Amino acid sequence: MSEAEDRKPRSDEARASYDPEITSEFAIPEGLAVARTGGESETTSEFSLPRGYEGAQAEAEPEGSAFNMPHTYSVKDAPAAFTPATGVPMITLITDAPWQDRMRTMLRMPVADRPALEPVVRAEDEGPAVPRVLDLTLRIGELLLAGGEGAEDVEAAMFAVCRSYGLDRCEPTVTFTLLSITHQPSLVEDPVTASRTVRRRGTDYTRLAAVFRLVDDLTDTEAHVSLEEAYGRLAEMRRNRHPYPGWALTLASGLLAGAAAVLVGGDVIVFIAAALGAMLGDRLAWLCAGRGLPEFYQFTVAAMPPAAIGVAFSLAHVDVKASAVITGGLFALLPGRALVAGVQDGLTGFYITAAARLLEVMYFFVGIVIGVLTILYFGVQIGGRLNPDALVNIPSRPVVQIVASMVLSLTFAVLLQQERSTVLWVTLNGGVAWSVYGALHYTAGISPVASTAVAAGLVGLFGQLLSRYQFASALPFTTAAIGPLLPGSATYFGLLSIAQSEVDKGLVSLAKAVSLAMAIAIGVNLGAEISRLTLRIGSAGKRRAAKRTRGF
C-alpha cells in the first residue's frame, strides 16, 4: 500500500476530521479518542442526575409533562379541594342600592370573587367602543378628582361607567394627579390602557353633583344613555357657569369670618371687623390668582388683612377682642375640605393620594402661618399687646353660638359652590354638629378632641344618609358642616405664642390644632362607614375589607 493510501481516511469520524470543508466547532478534532454511544445522543439537561450521585442508580421515572402529578402525590392524602361539595355561594348585588355602594363593594372584593357582568346590548352599535368608553370614564374621573372627591369614590365611579357600557374586566387606578384605566378584552388579547393627568383643580360642588347624576343615569338599566349623550352632558357641565357670582363669594367669606369670630366670643364690632378683614383678604387673593401666583402665596396674602385689623385694634387700645378678629379670619382659610379628603384616602388604603393631599394641606397651612405670623411679629415689635388667654375662656352662649355655627356652615356652602337645594340641609347639619360639641365640651366637660370627633362622626353619618336619600355625593352635606369645628382658635393661639417668643406653648397649641383636625377627618370617615354598615349591600354576607398584616 502506498503512502498516499495509508493517509486515506478509513471511517466517517476520521473523514469528518480530515475533510477541510467541515468547519463546525462541534467537529471532533483529529487524534481525539471518543467512545461510541451506539448513535444515541447523550443527556445534557441540567435536571438530570450527575454521574456518581447516590440516586443515579435508582429506578428511572418515566419522562412526562410538567403537569403530571408528582410521584409523592396520593389521592388518599390529597389536600382539601378549593371548591367545597356544597358549592361556592354566588355573590350578587342589590340592584336598588346606590351605585356608589355597589361599585365600592366590587372594588373591595377580590377579582376572582366579583360577579360577572350581564351582557349589555346597545341600540346604536353592536359592541362597546372601547377607546371612547375609556376616554369618557377618564373624563368623568377627572371632574370628580378635581372637585375634591375621595380616591375610592372616583374609582367606584370609573368602574361603574365601564360596566354600564359592557366592559367587565376593567381596573381603574387613581392617584393625586394621574388617572388610568386598563381593559383586558380576554385572556389572549392585549390589554387596552388609557390615562389622563389632572392639572387643574377647582371647588364646584354643583358640577360634582351633576357628574354624580350622570353616573347614576349611566348605571340605570332603564335610562340607556348613549355615548354621544354622555359626552354632550359632560361638555355642558364644563361650560356651565358657577351658581354664585364673585361678589357673592366675597360676601360669603366675610360673613363666614364674622360668624366664626362670634363663635369664639366676639361681639358686633368684632363681627364687622372680621368680615371686613376676610373680604379684603379674599379680594387680594383673587388679585394674586389673576396674576398667576400659586395658591401658597394666595393663602399667605389672604391671611394678612384680618391679622392686621386685629393688631390695629390692639395698638389703638380699643376695648374689643382683637384675638377673635384674627381667629375669624383663620376660619375662612383653613383647608378643611382637602384635610378630610386626605385622611379619608389614607383610611381607605390610598396612601399615595393621601400623602399628596396632606402635603397640599401642609403647604396651605404654612402659607397661612407665614401671613399671620409676619403681621403678629411686627405688631408685637411695635407695642401691640394681644392676649391669647381671651380665647381660652370662651363664654358659653348656646343660642348665639348655634346661630353663628349655622351661618358659618351656610356661607361655607356658598364658597364651595353648592347647589341651592343642599344649602339648607348642610346648614342644619352644621348646627347639629356645634350643638353636640357644645353639649359634650361645655356641659359634660369632655376634652375638645373627643367632643370634636363625636360631632364630626355625626356629621359624616347624617351626610351619608342624606347623600343616599338623594343618590348624590356626600361631600356637599359634610364638608361645609364641619366648618364650625375647625381649629381656628388653637391655630391662632399657637401662632401668637410663637410671635411672643413662647415657642414651647406655641408648639403645644399647634399640636392641639393638628389633633383637632385629625379628629374631624377621622370622625367624618367613621360616621360614613357606620352608615354603610347599616345598609345591606351584598347577598353573600358582609362587605369584605382589605386584609392587613401585623407589621410585616
Coordinates of C-alpha atoms in Angstrom, one line a residue:
M1 CA 0.0 0.0 0.0
S2 CA 1.3 3.3 -1.0
E3 CA 2.0 6.2 1.4
A4 CA -1.0 8.1 0.0
E5 CA -3.3 5.2 0.6
D6 CA -2.1 5.0 4.2
R7 CA -3.1 8.6 4.7
K8 CA -6.6 7.9 3.3
P9 CA -9.4 8.2 6.0
R10 CA -11.0 4.8 6.9
S11 CA -14.1 5.9 8.9
D12 CA -16.7 8.6 9.0
E13 CA -15.2 10.2 12.1
A14 CA -11.8 10.3 10.5
R15 CA -13.3 11.6 7.3
A16 CA -15.1 14.4 9.3
S17 CA -11.9 15.3 11.0
Y18 CA -9.9 15.1 7.8
D19 CA -12.2 16.9 5.4
P20 CA -11.1 20.6 5.3
E21 CA -14.6 21.7 4.2
I22 CA -16.1 20.9 7.6
T23 CA -15.6 24.0 9.7
S24 CA -18.1 23.4 12.6
E25 CA -16.6 23.9 16.0
F26 CA -18.6 20.8 17.1
A27 CA -16.4 18.5 14.8
I28 CA -14.2 16.1 16.6
P29 CA -10.6 17.0 16.2
E30 CA -8.1 14.5 14.7
G31 CA -6.5 12.2 17.1
L32 CA -9.2 12.6 19.8
A33 CA -10.5 9.3 21.1
V34 CA -14.3 9.4 21.6
A35 CA -16.2 6.4 22.9
R36 CA -19.1 5.2 20.8
T37 CA -22.5 5.5 22.3
G38 CA -24.5 3.5 19.8
G39 CA -25.7 6.5 17.9
E40 CA -27.8 7.8 20.9
S41 CA -27.4 11.5 21.9
E42 CA -26.2 12.0 25.5
T43 CA -28.3 13.5 28.1
T44 CA -27.4 17.2 28.5
S45 CA -30.3 18.5 30.6
E46 CA -29.4 20.3 33.8
F47 CA -32.2 18.4 35.5
S48 CA -30.6 15.0 35.0
L49 CA -28.8 13.4 38.0
P50 CA -25.0 13.8 37.8
R51 CA -22.7 10.8 37.5
G52 CA -21.8 9.4 40.8
Y53 CA -24.8 10.7 42.6
E54 CA -26.4 8.2 45.1
G55 CA -29.8 8.4 43.5
A56 CA -28.5 7.9 40.0
Q57 CA -28.9 4.1 40.2
A58 CA -32.5 4.4 41.3
E59 CA -35.2 3.3 39.1
A60 CA -35.7 5.9 36.4
E61 CA -39.0 7.7 36.4
P62 CA -40.8 7.8 33.1
E63 CA -40.5 11.1 31.3
G64 CA -43.7 13.1 31.5
S65 CA -45.2 16.6 31.2
A66 CA -44.8 19.3 33.8
F67 CA -48.5 19.0 34.5
N68 CA -48.3 15.3 35.6
M69 CA -48.8 14.5 39.2
P70 CA -45.5 14.2 41.2
H71 CA -44.5 10.7 42.4
T72 CA -45.3 11.7 46.0
Y73 CA -49.0 12.6 45.2
S74 CA -51.6 10.4 46.7
V75 CA -55.3 10.8 46.3
K76 CA -55.8 9.4 49.8
D77 CA -53.6 12.2 51.3
A78 CA -54.8 14.9 48.9
P79 CA -55.4 18.4 50.4
A80 CA -58.9 19.8 50.7
A81 CA -60.4 20.9 47.4
F82 CA -60.8 24.6 46.7
T83 CA -64.5 24.2 45.8
P84 CA -66.5 22.6 48.6
A85 CA -69.0 19.9 48.0
T86 CA -71.9 22.3 48.6
G87 CA -70.5 24.7 46.0
V88 CA -69.4 28.4 46.3
P89 CA -72.2 30.9 47.1
M90 CA -72.7 33.3 44.3
I91 CA -72.3 36.9 45.2
T92 CA -74.9 39.2 43.9
L93 CA -75.5 42.9 44.4
I94 CA -78.8 44.6 45.3
T95 CA -79.9 46.5 42.3
D96 CA -81.8 49.2 44.2
A97 CA -78.7 50.2 46.2
P98 CA -76.8 53.4 45.2
W99 CA -74.2 52.8 42.6
Q100 CA -71.5 54.2 45.0
D101 CA -72.1 51.3 47.4
R102 CA -72.4 48.6 44.7
M103 CA -69.2 49.7 42.9
R104 CA -67.3 50.2 46.2
T105 CA -68.2 46.7 47.2
M106 CA -66.9 45.4 43.8
L107 CA -63.6 47.3 44.2
R108 CA -63.1 46.0 47.7
M109 CA -63.8 42.4 46.6
P110 CA -61.1 40.1 45.2
V111 CA -61.0 40.0 41.5
A112 CA -61.9 36.3 41.4
D113 CA -65.0 36.8 43.5
R114 CA -66.5 39.7 41.6
P115 CA -69.9 38.7 40.0
A116 CA -69.9 38.5 36.2
L117 CA -71.3 41.4 34.2
E118 CA -74.6 40.7 32.4
P119 CA -74.3 41.4 28.7
V120 CA -75.4 44.9 27.7
V121 CA -76.8 45.4 24.2
R122 CA -76.8 49.0 22.9
A123 CA -79.1 50.1 20.1
E124 CA -76.5 52.4 18.5
D125 CA -73.8 49.8 18.0
E126 CA -73.1 46.1 18.2
G127 CA -70.5 46.3 20.9
P128 CA -68.9 48.9 23.1
A129 CA -66.4 51.3 21.5
V130 CA -63.6 50.5 23.9
P131 CA -61.4 53.7 23.4
R132 CA -64.3 56.0 23.6
V133 CA -65.7 54.4 26.7
L134 CA -62.3 54.6 28.4
D135 CA -62.0 58.2 27.4
L136 CA -65.4 59.0 28.8
T137 CA -64.5 57.2 32.0
L138 CA -61.3 59.2 32.4
R139 CA -63.0 62.5 31.8
I140 CA -65.7 61.7 34.5
G141 CA -63.0 60.6 36.9
E142 CA -61.0 63.8 36.2
L143 CA -64.0 66.0 37.1
L144 CA -64.6 64.1 40.3
L145 CA -61.0 64.1 41.4
A146 CA -60.6 67.8 40.6
G147 CA -63.7 68.6 42.6
G148 CA -62.3 67.1 45.8
E149 CA -63.9 63.6 45.7
G150 CA -62.1 60.8 47.5
A151 CA -59.9 58.4 45.5
E152 CA -62.1 55.4 46.4
D153 CA -65.3 57.1 45.2
V154 CA -63.5 58.2 42.0
E155 CA -62.5 54.6 41.3
A156 CA -66.0 53.5 42.0
A157 CA -67.5 55.9 39.5
M158 CA -65.0 54.9 36.9
F159 CA -65.7 51.3 37.5
A160 CA -69.5 52.0 37.2
V161 CA -69.1 53.8 33.9
C162 CA -67.1 50.9 32.3
R163 CA -69.5 48.3 33.5
S164 CA -72.5 50.3 32.3
Y165 CA -71.1 50.0 28.7
G166 CA -70.3 46.3 29.0
L167 CA -66.6 46.5 29.7
D168 CA -66.3 43.9 32.5
R169 CA -62.6 43.3 33.0
C170 CA -61.5 46.9 33.9
E171 CA -59.2 48.1 36.6
P172 CA -59.1 51.8 37.4
T173 CA -56.2 53.4 39.2
V174 CA -56.4 56.8 40.9
T175 CA -53.5 58.9 42.3
F176 CA -53.4 62.6 43.2
T177 CA -52.6 63.8 39.6
L178 CA -52.9 60.8 37.4
L179 CA -55.9 58.7 36.4
S180 CA -55.5 55.4 34.4
I181 CA -57.7 52.5 33.5
T182 CA -56.9 49.2 31.9
H183 CA -59.3 47.0 30.0
Q184 CA -58.5 43.3 29.3
P185 CA -60.7 42.1 26.4
S186 CA -59.8 38.4 27.0
L187 CA -57.0 36.2 28.2
V188 CA -55.4 36.0 24.8
E189 CA -55.8 39.7 23.7
D190 CA -53.6 42.6 24.5
P191 CA -54.9 44.9 27.2
V192 CA -56.0 48.5 26.4
T193 CA -54.7 51.2 28.8
A194 CA -55.6 54.9 28.8
S195 CA -54.5 57.6 31.2
R196 CA -55.3 61.3 32.0
T197 CA -53.5 63.9 34.0
V198 CA -55.4 66.2 36.4
R199 CA -53.6 69.6 36.2
R200 CA -56.2 72.0 37.4
R201 CA -58.4 71.7 40.5
G202 CA -61.5 73.8 41.3
T203 CA -64.1 73.7 44.0
D204 CA -67.5 73.5 42.5
Y205 CA -69.9 71.1 44.2
T206 CA -72.7 71.9 41.7
R207 CA -70.6 70.4 38.9
L208 CA -69.8 67.5 41.2
A209 CA -73.5 66.8 41.8
A210 CA -74.1 66.9 38.1
V211 CA -71.4 64.3 37.5
F212 CA -72.9 62.1 40.1
R213 CA -76.3 62.3 38.4
L214 CA -74.7 61.4 35.1
V215 CA -73.1 58.3 36.6
D216 CA -76.4 57.4 38.2
D217 CA -78.1 57.6 34.8
L218 CA -75.4 55.5 33.2
T219 CA -75.8 52.8 35.8
D220 CA -79.6 52.8 35.4
T221 CA -80.6 49.9 33.2
E222 CA -83.7 51.7 32.1
A223 CA -82.1 55.0 31.1
H224 CA -79.9 53.8 28.2
V225 CA -77.7 56.8 27.9
S226 CA -75.6 56.6 24.7
L227 CA -72.0 57.6 24.4
E228 CA -72.9 60.7 22.4
E229 CA -75.4 61.8 25.0
A230 CA -73.0 61.3 27.8
Y231 CA -70.3 63.3 26.0
G232 CA -72.8 66.1 25.5
R233 CA -73.9 66.2 29.1
L234 CA -70.2 66.2 30.1
A235 CA -69.4 69.2 27.8
E236 CA -72.4 71.0 29.2
M237 CA -71.1 70.6 32.7
R238 CA -67.8 72.1 31.8
R239 CA -69.5 75.1 30.1
N240 CA -71.9 75.9 32.9
R241 CA -71.1 78.9 35.0
H242 CA -70.8 78.8 38.7
P243 CA -74.1 79.2 40.6
Y244 CA -72.8 82.2 42.6
P245 CA -71.0 85.3 41.2
G246 CA -67.7 86.6 42.5
W247 CA -69.2 89.3 44.7
A248 CA -71.4 86.7 46.5
L249 CA -68.3 84.6 47.2
T250 CA -66.5 87.6 48.7
L251 CA -69.5 88.5 50.8
A252 CA -69.8 84.9 51.9
S253 CA -66.2 84.8 53.0
G254 CA -66.8 87.9 55.1
L255 CA -69.9 86.5 56.8
L256 CA -68.1 83.3 57.5
A257 CA -65.2 85.1 59.2
G258 CA -67.7 87.2 61.2
A259 CA -69.7 84.2 62.3
A260 CA -66.5 82.4 63.4
A261 CA -65.5 85.5 65.4
V262 CA -68.9 85.4 67.2
L263 CA -68.5 81.7 67.8
V264 CA -65.3 82.3 69.8
G265 CA -66.8 85.1 71.9
G266 CA -66.8 88.2 69.7
D267 CA -69.5 90.9 69.6
V268 CA -71.0 93.1 66.9
I269 CA -67.9 95.2 66.4
V270 CA -65.7 92.1 66.2
F271 CA -68.2 90.6 63.7
I272 CA -67.9 93.6 61.4
A273 CA -64.1 93.9 61.7
A274 CA -63.6 90.2 61.0
A275 CA -65.9 90.4 58.0
L276 CA -64.1 93.4 56.5
G277 CA -60.7 91.7 57.0
A278 CA -61.8 88.5 55.4
M279 CA -63.3 90.3 52.4
L280 CA -60.2 92.3 51.9
G281 CA -58.1 89.2 52.1
D282 CA -60.3 87.4 49.6
R283 CA -60.0 90.3 47.1
L284 CA -56.2 90.3 47.5
A285 CA -56.2 86.5 46.9
W286 CA -58.2 87.0 43.7
L287 CA -55.8 89.6 42.5
C288 CA -52.9 87.2 43.1
A289 CA -54.7 84.5 41.3
G290 CA -55.2 86.8 38.3
R291 CA -51.5 87.4 38.2
G292 CA -50.8 83.7 38.1
L293 CA -49.3 83.3 41.6
P294 CA -49.6 79.8 43.2
E295 CA -52.1 79.1 45.9
F296 CA -49.4 79.1 48.5
Y297 CA -48.9 82.9 48.1
Q298 CA -52.7 83.4 47.8
F299 CA -53.2 81.9 51.2
T300 CA -50.3 84.0 52.6
V301 CA -51.8 87.2 51.3
A302 CA -55.3 86.4 52.3
A303 CA -54.3 85.8 55.9
M304 CA -52.7 89.2 56.4
P305 CA -55.7 91.6 56.5
P306 CA -57.6 90.0 59.4
A307 CA -54.3 89.8 61.4
A308 CA -53.5 93.5 60.6
I309 CA -57.0 94.6 61.7
G310 CA -56.6 92.7 65.0
V311 CA -53.2 94.3 65.6
A312 CA -54.6 97.7 64.8
F313 CA -57.3 97.3 67.4
S314 CA -54.6 96.3 69.9
L315 CA -52.4 99.3 69.1
A316 CA -55.4 101.7 69.3
H317 CA -56.4 100.2 72.7
V318 CA -60.0 99.6 71.6
D319 CA -61.9 97.5 74.1
V320 CA -62.7 94.6 71.7
K321 CA -61.4 91.1 71.4
A322 CA -58.8 91.6 68.8
S323 CA -57.9 87.9 69.0
A324 CA -61.4 86.9 67.9
V325 CA -61.0 89.1 64.8
I326 CA -57.8 87.2 63.8
T327 CA -59.4 83.8 64.6
G328 CA -62.4 84.6 62.4
G329 CA -60.1 85.3 59.5
L330 CA -58.4 82.0 60.0
F331 CA -61.7 80.1 59.9
A332 CA -62.2 81.3 56.4
L333 CA -58.9 80.0 55.2
L334 CA -58.3 76.6 56.9
P335 CA -58.4 73.9 54.2
G336 CA -60.9 71.6 55.8
R337 CA -62.1 70.1 52.5
A338 CA -58.6 68.9 51.5
L339 CA -57.9 67.7 55.0
V340 CA -61.0 65.4 55.2
A341 CA -60.3 64.0 51.7
G342 CA -56.7 63.3 52.5
V343 CA -57.4 61.4 55.7
Q344 CA -60.3 59.6 54.0
D345 CA -57.9 58.4 51.3
G346 CA -55.4 57.2 53.9
L347 CA -58.1 55.3 55.9
T348 CA -59.3 53.5 52.7
G349 CA -55.9 52.4 51.6
F350 CA -54.9 55.0 49.0
Y351 CA -51.7 56.1 50.7
I352 CA -50.0 57.8 47.8
T353 CA -53.0 60.0 47.2
A354 CA -53.5 60.6 50.9
A355 CA -49.8 61.7 51.3
A356 CA -50.1 64.1 48.4
R357 CA -53.4 65.6 49.7
L358 CA -51.9 66.0 53.2
L359 CA -48.8 67.6 51.8
E360 CA -51.0 70.1 50.0
V361 CA -52.8 70.8 53.2
M362 CA -49.5 71.4 54.9
Y363 CA -48.4 73.9 52.3
F364 CA -51.6 75.8 52.6
F365 CA -51.3 75.8 56.4
V366 CA -47.7 77.0 56.2
G367 CA -48.8 79.8 53.9
I368 CA -51.4 80.9 56.5
V369 CA -48.9 80.7 59.3
I370 CA -46.4 82.9 57.4
G371 CA -49.0 85.5 56.6
V372 CA -50.4 85.7 60.2
L373 CA -47.0 85.3 61.9
T374 CA -45.5 88.1 59.9
I375 CA -48.2 90.6 60.9
L376 CA -48.2 89.4 64.6
Y377 CA -44.4 89.7 64.8
F378 CA -44.3 93.3 63.6
G379 CA -47.3 94.1 65.8
V380 CA -45.6 92.8 68.9
Q381 CA -42.4 94.6 68.0
I382 CA -44.2 98.0 67.8
G383 CA -46.0 97.6 71.0
G384 CA -49.1 95.5 70.3
R385 CA -50.5 93.6 73.2
L386 CA -52.6 90.7 72.2
N387 CA -54.0 88.5 75.0
P388 CA -54.1 84.8 74.0
D389 CA -56.0 83.9 77.2
A390 CA -59.0 85.7 75.8
L391 CA -59.7 82.6 73.6
V392 CA -59.1 80.1 76.3
N393 CA -62.2 81.1 78.4
I394 CA -64.8 81.4 75.7
P395 CA -68.2 82.3 77.2
S396 CA -71.0 79.8 76.8
R397 CA -73.8 81.4 74.7
P398 CA -75.7 78.4 73.4
V399 CA -78.3 80.2 71.3
V400 CA -75.9 82.8 69.8
Q401 CA -73.2 80.1 69.1
I402 CA -75.7 77.8 67.4
V403 CA -77.0 80.5 65.1
A404 CA -73.4 81.6 64.4
S405 CA -72.4 78.0 63.5
M406 CA -75.4 77.7 61.1
V407 CA -74.4 81.0 59.4
L408 CA -70.9 79.7 59.2
S409 CA -72.0 76.5 57.5
L410 CA -74.3 78.3 55.1
T411 CA -71.6 80.7 53.9
F412 CA -69.1 77.8 53.7
A413 CA -71.6 76.0 51.4
V414 CA -71.7 79.1 49.2
L415 CA -68.0 79.2 49.0
L416 CA -68.0 75.6 47.9
Q417 CA -70.4 76.4 45.0
Q418 CA -73.0 74.0 46.3
E419 CA -76.5 73.7 44.8
R420 CA -79.1 75.8 46.4
S421 CA -81.2 72.7 47.3
T422 CA -78.4 71.4 49.5
V423 CA -77.6 74.6 51.4
L424 CA -80.5 74.2 53.9
W425 CA -79.5 70.6 54.7
V426 CA -75.9 71.4 55.3
T427 CA -76.8 74.4 57.4
L428 CA -78.9 72.2 59.7
N429 CA -76.1 69.7 59.8
G430 CA -73.6 72.3 60.9
G431 CA -76.0 73.5 63.7
V432 CA -76.3 69.9 64.9
A433 CA -72.5 69.5 64.9
W434 CA -71.9 72.5 67.1
S435 CA -74.8 71.6 69.4
V436 CA -73.3 68.2 70.0
Y437 CA -69.8 69.7 70.5
G438 CA -71.1 72.3 72.9
A439 CA -73.1 69.7 74.9
L440 CA -70.1 67.4 75.3
H441 CA -67.4 70.0 75.8
Y442 CA -69.1 72.9 77.7
T443 CA -71.7 71.0 79.6
A444 CA -70.2 67.5 80.1
G445 CA -66.6 68.7 80.4
I446 CA -65.2 66.2 77.9
S447 CA -62.0 67.1 76.1
P448 CA -62.3 69.2 73.0
V449 CA -60.6 66.5 70.8
A450 CA -63.1 63.8 71.9
S451 CA -66.0 66.2 71.5
T452 CA -64.9 67.2 68.1
A453 CA -64.5 63.6 67.0
V454 CA -68.1 62.7 68.1
A455 CA -69.6 65.8 66.5
A456 CA -67.7 65.1 63.2
G457 CA -68.9 61.5 63.3
L458 CA -72.5 62.6 63.4
V459 CA -71.8 65.0 60.5
G460 CA -70.4 62.1 58.5
L461 CA -73.3 59.9 59.4
F462 CA -76.0 62.4 58.5
G463 CA -74.1 63.4 55.4
Q464 CA -74.0 59.8 54.1
L465 CA -77.7 59.2 54.9
L466 CA -78.7 62.4 53.1
S467 CA -76.5 61.6 50.1
R468 CA -78.1 58.1 49.8
Y469 CA -81.6 59.7 50.1
Q470 CA -80.8 61.9 47.1
F471 CA -78.4 59.5 45.3
A472 CA -75.6 62.1 45.3
S473 CA -72.2 62.7 46.7
A474 CA -71.7 63.1 50.4
L475 CA -69.2 65.9 50.2
P476 CA -71.9 68.7 49.8
F477 CA -73.6 67.5 53.0
T478 CA -70.4 67.1 55.2
T479 CA -67.7 69.5 54.1
A480 CA -69.5 72.7 55.0
A481 CA -71.0 71.2 58.1
I482 CA -67.6 70.7 59.7
G483 CA -66.7 74.4 59.4
P484 CA -67.7 75.3 63.0
L485 CA -65.4 72.5 64.3
L486 CA -62.2 73.7 62.5
P487 CA -59.4 74.5 64.9
G488 CA -59.1 78.2 64.3
S489 CA -58.6 79.3 67.9
A490 CA -55.9 76.7 68.6
T491 CA -54.1 77.7 65.5
Y492 CA -54.1 81.4 66.4
F493 CA -53.0 80.7 69.9
G494 CA -50.0 78.8 68.7
L495 CA -49.0 81.5 66.2
L496 CA -49.3 84.2 68.8
S497 CA -47.3 82.4 71.3
I498 CA -44.5 81.8 68.8
A499 CA -44.6 85.6 67.9
Q500 CA -44.2 86.4 71.6
S501 CA -41.2 84.1 71.8
E502 CA -43.0 81.4 73.7
V503 CA -42.1 78.6 71.3
D504 CA -43.0 75.7 73.6
K505 CA -46.5 76.9 74.3
G506 CA -47.0 77.7 70.6
L507 CA -45.9 74.2 69.5
V508 CA -48.2 72.6 72.1
S509 CA -51.1 74.7 70.8
L510 CA -50.3 73.9 67.1
A511 CA -50.2 70.2 68.1
K512 CA -53.6 70.5 69.6
A513 CA -54.8 72.1 66.3
V514 CA -53.5 69.2 64.4
S515 CA -55.2 66.7 66.8
L516 CA -58.5 68.5 66.3
A517 CA -58.1 68.5 62.6
M518 CA -57.4 64.7 62.6
A519 CA -60.3 64.1 64.9
I520 CA -62.6 65.9 62.4
A521 CA -61.4 63.9 59.5
I522 CA -61.4 60.6 61.2
G523 CA -64.8 61.3 62.7
V524 CA -66.3 62.2 59.3
N525 CA -64.9 59.0 57.8
L526 CA -66.0 56.8 60.7
G527 CA -69.6 58.2 60.5
A528 CA -69.7 57.4 56.8
E529 CA -68.5 53.8 57.4
I530 CA -71.1 53.3 60.2
S531 CA -73.8 54.4 57.8
R532 CA -72.6 51.9 55.3
L533 CA -72.6 49.1 57.9
T534 CA -76.4 49.6 58.4
L535 CA -77.1 49.0 54.7
R536 CA -77.4 45.6 53.2
I537 CA -75.3 45.8 50.0
G538 CA -74.5 42.2 49.0
S539 CA -76.3 39.0 49.5
A540 CA -73.2 37.0 50.2
G541 CA -72.7 38.4 53.6
K542 CA -70.7 41.4 55.0
R543 CA -68.6 43.6 52.7
R544 CA -65.0 42.4 52.6
A545 CA -62.2 44.8 53.6
A546 CA -58.5 44.6 52.7
K547 CA -56.7 42.0 54.8
R548 CA -54.0 43.8 56.8
T549 CA -50.8 42.4 58.2
R550 CA -49.5 43.0 61.7
G551 CA -46.3 44.9 61.0
F552 CA -44.9 42.7 58.3

